[in-house]
Amino acid sequence: MLSIRRVKKENIQRFAPSIEEGLSSLQVAERFKEKLNNKTKAAIGKSYTQIILDNVFSFFNIVLFIIAGLMIWAEAYSGLFFLCVLIPNIFIGLYQDIKARVLMGRLRLITQPKAVVIRDKAKQTIDTKKVVLDDILYLSRDSQICADCILLDQTLIVNESMLTGESNDIVKKSGDLLYSGSYVVSGQGHARVDKIGKDSFIEGLQQAANKFRRSPSQILRSLRRLFLVIGSLVIVIGSLTAFTYWVLGNFNSIESIKDSIDNISGSMVSMIPSGLYLLTSVALAVGVIALAKKKAQVQDFYSVEMLARTNVLCIDKTGTITDGTMIVKSFFPFGGREKDEIAQIISNVLVATKDDNATAKALRAHFTYDLSAGINAVIPFNSENKYSAASFKGGKTYIIGAIEFLDLINKKSVLSKAEEYTSLGYRVLVVGEASTPIQNSHISGSITPLAIVVLQDKIRPNAAQTFQWFRDNNVAIKVISGDSASTTSEIARQAGIQGSENYISLENMTLENVKEVALYYTVFGRVTPEQKEVIIETLKENKNTVAMTGDGVNDILALKRADCSIAMASGTDAAKNVSHIVLLDSDFSVLPDVVGEGRRVINNLQRTASLFLVKTCFAVFFSIAFLVASLILKNKDIQYPFTTNNMYIWEILSIGIPAFFLSLQKSQGIIEGSFIKNILRKAIPASISIIVPVILVFLFLILQANGIVTGVLFDYVDGQYLSTSSSATTMCVLIYTIMSFVVLFRVCSPFDKHRKIVFSVLSSVAVLCLIGSGVYTYLTSSTDPILNIKFLSMSGTNYFVTGLLILFSASIYIISIYFSKQWKEAKKDD
């Protein structure tokens, strides 16, 4: 009968269910009513609050909204067109981020951690959030403990590395406390839930501090630094400009303040690359959506970047090269033993230990004898010992495990026999009889070999094609396995992994020695979890970006250390919970598509981000130049000459729209260098090529105004040339507008069908806009209210000089590109 005894603890009535019966449905319902279930906050990318804050209330958006408010107050309505770009951008960003989060949430349901509980006298598999206080959990190898529990029976070996950072296995006996976040290495047993949800030791799995680490994103760091610098410049320059206007008397009246706002806002809006943040957010969100369609669950947007930058991929043999299933090929008794006797011994050990890993399943499918002796003690298999054992009534103790890890009599001859099969890619186990029984979960003394068992892994049919893709894309493969080095090497060779003949066994090797050999071998055999971690760390220390695939608890330490960790959905909950990406079909062959998607996102971001920074550099330079000039000359009429309207074609047609479409293009080139250096290397030459001819325009204007140059190239009024010369402003707008398309041409190169359409359509629209502006000016003899220029009102000399300056500007750009390439090649040679 189910015990109905209740214990008072912190004003909560406690149940004491038996192992056989567990809680009843009524008791479970009562726990849910009391909200005593194991509900924890699930981290699914960005929260909705964070999405809104990032897209609506970003620093630059707030600045732009303030500027818009001031322009409305100043009645400068014609300059508010930038809101028609800003507001749709915000909604696009919200839509893509929310869509990505919804998809991530749906995919997370597939990989939701599960728990096995005893309820109503039967085992049930449920989500961990549905576990309630006093539930009876059934725990077995690889089970992750979802709530603090008290072990009720048996002996378990657990690993608490996710809590403590220490990888040592800990023996837990009846009555001991099992902490949430730890996982079972070996053994089976039952435990009663003692604390749930926020009361658990680490506030449940989802809030474990070591459960999941955000990727160390280079893009995120670079953009934060870039936006910090630009944001600081915007605030400082805007404040100094306003202060200068006040000192020089531009703020003498409300009307003069309103007149000045258009100039100040033009400077500040031009300096802000607001679309760059949106572009990054949208590109990453689109990447996450694309990966979701490929059945890859992404824990974090920036995991896409780290995967794209990967140049070393560390994989396990089982479940990656092979499909995780095995069959017994044959077995060979020693010393005249009968095959039936060996089959009975193996069956007895399997029944006693209750092992359920891939090897045990293959053995159990082949050796089907019933238990023939009583059980005294067992040692379930774990990745540290590499064997399992059982002591039976009658004094016999038998072991099944890896030959290298056992103290065998005539070990050399056994190894020699095994080598005949490991060299062909088979896995070989030894069956032995110990001279002493199991004591304190340990076997001492020599072991007599009774037989070897030969198992065969099944290589994935598309493995060779997958590894060929990585080889062609300069991603080195490291195979890290707990199996024999020679077996793993042969499997790797059959799968087409380059350098598979370069292998080493790490059996009994110290961590220091592992660090010394990590860079020089392709295949590592007999690797412990700690050694896997050291290999990953060593590769990272040598400036590699390392991805790691895994599916078992023995992979957790390495997965946590990798720059990008990838788990199979068929793997353990513990492995999935620490990984950045989970392959929902457990199909390693989709990984090239996943890496390719990451490369597409990053390459396109680097390609298009430079477009935004060119305008920012231009605006910062001239904002500072005109600010300094006005202070030195103490002339209040020397003001930043460009309004927000003057930048519309540049801002929209040669930056915003093309950047969006180009960011969605296919691009799987290898990623090299720093994100910020790459975009600055493209942006700075383009900025210089636009800034120089515009400087020349104003230099000619100054020389003419001071009588140094004869003739009339520019119109100006009473010396107020820097702000009122419509011809100078129009010339500058034409120069930087046309040059912005030269820069876009460079960014689109080499052209494909998609880029040809983007460039030709947008450049055609730009030409129509300029023609429309000119027609308006010609018919009305007034300034175009959209672009704020007089296009067709200039003299022939103006057009001629403008053409010369554009040719000069393009020449500067081409020369700067050439020297930039030469410098880059020289850096490579160094």
PDB file of C-alpha atoms in Angstrom, residues 347-436:
ATOM      1  CA  SER A 347      24.799 -12.397 -20.105  1.00  0.00           C
ATOM      2  CA  ASN A 348      25.203 -12.593 -16.302  1.00  0.00           C
ATOM      3  CA  VAL A 349      27.381  -9.451 -16.186  1.00  0.00           C
ATOM      4  CA  LEU A 350      24.952  -7.509 -18.410  1.00  0.00           C
ATOM      5  CA  VAL A 351      21.955  -8.461 -16.269  1.00  0.00           C
ATOM      6  CA  ALA A 352      23.841  -7.643 -13.072  1.00  0.00           C
ATOM      7  CA  THR A 353      25.237  -4.253 -14.092  1.00  0.00           C
ATOM      8  CA  LYS A 354      22.151  -3.169 -16.067  1.00  0.00           C
ATOM      9  CA  ASP A 355      24.414  -1.192 -18.422  1.00  0.00           C
ATOM     10  CA  ASP A 356      22.498   0.379 -21.302  1.00  0.00           C
ATOM     11  CA  ASN A 357      25.163   2.083 -23.412  1.00  0.00           C
ATOM     12  CA  ALA A 358      25.635   1.278 -27.104  1.00  0.00           C
ATOM     13  CA  THR A 359      28.179  -1.465 -26.376  1.00  0.00           C
ATOM     14  CA  ALA A 360      25.936  -3.122 -23.778  1.00  0.00           C
ATOM     15  CA  LYS A 361      22.977  -3.008 -26.157  1.00  0.00           C
ATOM     16  CA  ALA A 362      24.994  -4.753 -28.869  1.00  0.00           C
ATOM     17  CA  LEU A 363      26.175  -7.413 -26.414  1.00  0.00           C
ATOM     18  CA  ARG A 364      22.675  -7.891 -25.005  1.00  0.00           C
ATOM     19  CA  ALA A 365      21.264  -8.387 -28.510  1.00  0.00           C
ATOM     20  CA  HIS A 366      23.796 -11.153 -29.175  1.00  0.00           C
ATOM     21  CA  PHE A 367      24.096 -12.849 -25.755  1.00  0.00           C
ATOM     22  CA  THR A 368      20.575 -13.637 -24.541  1.00  0.00           C
ATOM     23  CA  TYR A 369      21.051 -16.088 -21.660  1.00  0.00           C
ATOM     24  CA  ASP A 370      19.073 -15.657 -18.412  1.00  0.00           C
ATOM     25  CA  LEU A 371      20.830 -14.887 -15.132  1.00  0.00           C
ATOM     26  CA  SER A 372      22.259 -18.112 -13.704  1.00  0.00           C
ATOM     27  CA  ALA A 373      23.741 -16.955 -10.377  1.00  0.00           C
ATOM     28  CA  GLY A 374      22.957 -14.652  -7.489  1.00  0.00           C
ATOM     29  CA  ILE A 375      24.550 -11.185  -7.474  1.00  0.00           C
ATOM     30  CA  ASN A 376      26.788  -9.956  -4.646  1.00  0.00           C
ATOM     31  CA  ALA A 377      28.225  -6.676  -6.014  1.00  0.00           C
ATOM     32  CA  VAL A 378      28.512  -4.789  -9.300  1.00  0.00           C
ATOM     33  CA  ILE A 379      30.603  -2.074 -10.920  1.00  0.00           C
ATOM     34  CA  PRO A 380      28.614  -0.490 -13.771  1.00  0.00           C
ATOM     35  CA  PHE A 381      30.576   0.761 -16.764  1.00  0.00           C
ATOM     36  CA  ASN A 382      31.931   4.303 -16.696  1.00  0.00           C
ATOM     37  CA  SER A 383      34.216   6.217 -19.040  1.00  0.00           C
ATOM     38  CA  GLU A 384      36.940   6.501 -16.396  1.00  0.00           C
ATOM     39  CA  ASN A 385      37.413   2.779 -15.698  1.00  0.00           C
ATOM     40  CA  LYS A 386      36.503   1.525 -19.202  1.00  0.00           C
ATOM     41  CA  TYR A 387      35.050  -1.697 -17.800  1.00  0.00           C
ATOM     42  CA  SER A 388      32.072  -3.170 -15.935  1.00  0.00           C
ATOM     43  CA  ALA A 389      32.163  -6.072 -13.453  1.00  0.00           C
ATOM     44  CA  ALA A 390      29.996  -8.250 -11.236  1.00  0.00           C
ATOM     45  CA  SER A 391      30.659 -10.564  -8.274  1.00  0.00           C
ATOM     46  CA  PHE A 392      28.321 -13.525  -8.031  1.00  0.00           C
ATOM     47  CA  LYS A 393      27.367 -15.931  -5.283  1.00  0.00           C
ATOM     48  CA  GLY A 394      29.735 -18.845  -5.425  1.00  0.00           C
ATOM     49  CA  GLY A 395      32.816 -16.600  -5.430  1.00  0.00           C
ATOM     50  CA  LYS A 396      33.154 -15.781  -9.127  1.00  0.00           C
ATOM     51  CA  THR A 397      33.868 -12.233 -10.324  1.00  0.00           C
ATOM     52  CA  TYR A 398      33.776 -11.433 -14.027  1.00  0.00           C
ATOM     53  CA  ILE A 399      34.821  -8.338 -15.960  1.00  0.00           C
ATOM     54  CA  ILE A 400      34.052  -6.986 -19.451  1.00  0.00           C
ATOM     55  CA  GLY A 401      36.126  -4.050 -20.655  1.00  0.00           C
ATOM     56  CA  ALA A 402      38.967  -2.459 -22.604  1.00  0.00           C
ATOM     57  CA  ILE A 403      42.108  -4.590 -22.680  1.00  0.00           C
ATOM     58  CA  GLU A 404      44.463  -1.658 -22.077  1.00  0.00           C
ATOM     59  CA  PHE A 405      42.792  -0.684 -18.796  1.00  0.00           C
ATOM     60  CA  LEU A 406      42.865  -4.117 -17.121  1.00  0.00           C
ATOM     61  CA  ASP A 407      45.649  -5.960 -15.291  1.00  0.00           C
ATOM     62  CA  LEU A 408      45.485  -9.076 -17.449  1.00  0.00           C
ATOM     63  CA  ILE A 409      47.588 -12.211 -17.276  1.00  0.00           C
ATOM     64  CA  ASN A 410      49.391 -12.651 -20.644  1.00  0.00           C
ATOM     65  CA  LYS A 411      48.261  -9.160 -21.615  1.00  0.00           C
ATOM     66  CA  LYS A 412      50.689  -8.943 -24.550  1.00  0.00           C
ATOM     67  CA  SER A 413      49.282 -12.021 -26.247  1.00  0.00           C
ATOM     68  CA  VAL A 414      45.718 -10.759 -25.743  1.00  0.00           C
ATOM     69  CA  LEU A 415      46.678  -7.379 -27.209  1.00  0.00           C
ATOM     70  CA  SER A 416      48.364  -9.127 -30.140  1.00  0.00           C
ATOM     71  CA  LYS A 417      45.208 -11.106 -30.872  1.00  0.00           C
ATOM     72  CA  ALA A 418      43.064  -7.988 -30.538  1.00  0.00           C
ATOM     73  CA  GLU A 419      45.320  -6.019 -32.877  1.00  0.00           C
ATOM     74  CA  GLU A 420      44.328  -8.327 -35.728  1.00  0.00           C
ATOM     75  CA  TYR A 421      40.843  -6.816 -35.509  1.00  0.00           C
ATOM     76  CA  THR A 422      41.441  -3.264 -34.206  1.00  0.00           C
ATOM     77  CA  SER A 423      43.701  -2.635 -37.215  1.00  0.00           C
ATOM     78  CA  LEU A 424      40.664  -3.361 -39.396  1.00  0.00           C
ATOM     79  CA  GLY A 425      38.490  -0.891 -37.525  1.00  0.00           C
ATOM     80  CA  TYR A 426      36.734  -3.316 -35.161  1.00  0.00           C
ATOM     81  CA  ARG A 427      36.232  -2.687 -31.452  1.00  0.00           C
ATOM     82  CA  VAL A 428      37.594  -5.434 -29.198  1.00  0.00           C
ATOM     83  CA  LEU A 429      36.606  -6.150 -25.580  1.00  0.00           C
ATOM     84  CA  VAL A 430      38.040  -8.724 -23.214  1.00  0.00           C
ATOM     85  CA  VAL A 431      36.040 -10.957 -20.881  1.00  0.00           C
ATOM     86  CA  GLY A 432      38.015 -11.872 -17.772  1.00  0.00           C
ATOM     87  CA  GLU A 433      37.786 -13.510 -14.374  1.00  0.00           C
ATOM     88  CA  ALA A 434      39.145 -11.589 -11.374  1.00  0.00           C
ATOM     89  CA  SER A 435      41.110 -13.308  -8.629  1.00  0.00           C
ATOM     90  CA  THR A 436      39.342 -11.285  -5.909  1.00  0.00           C
TER      91      THR A 436
END
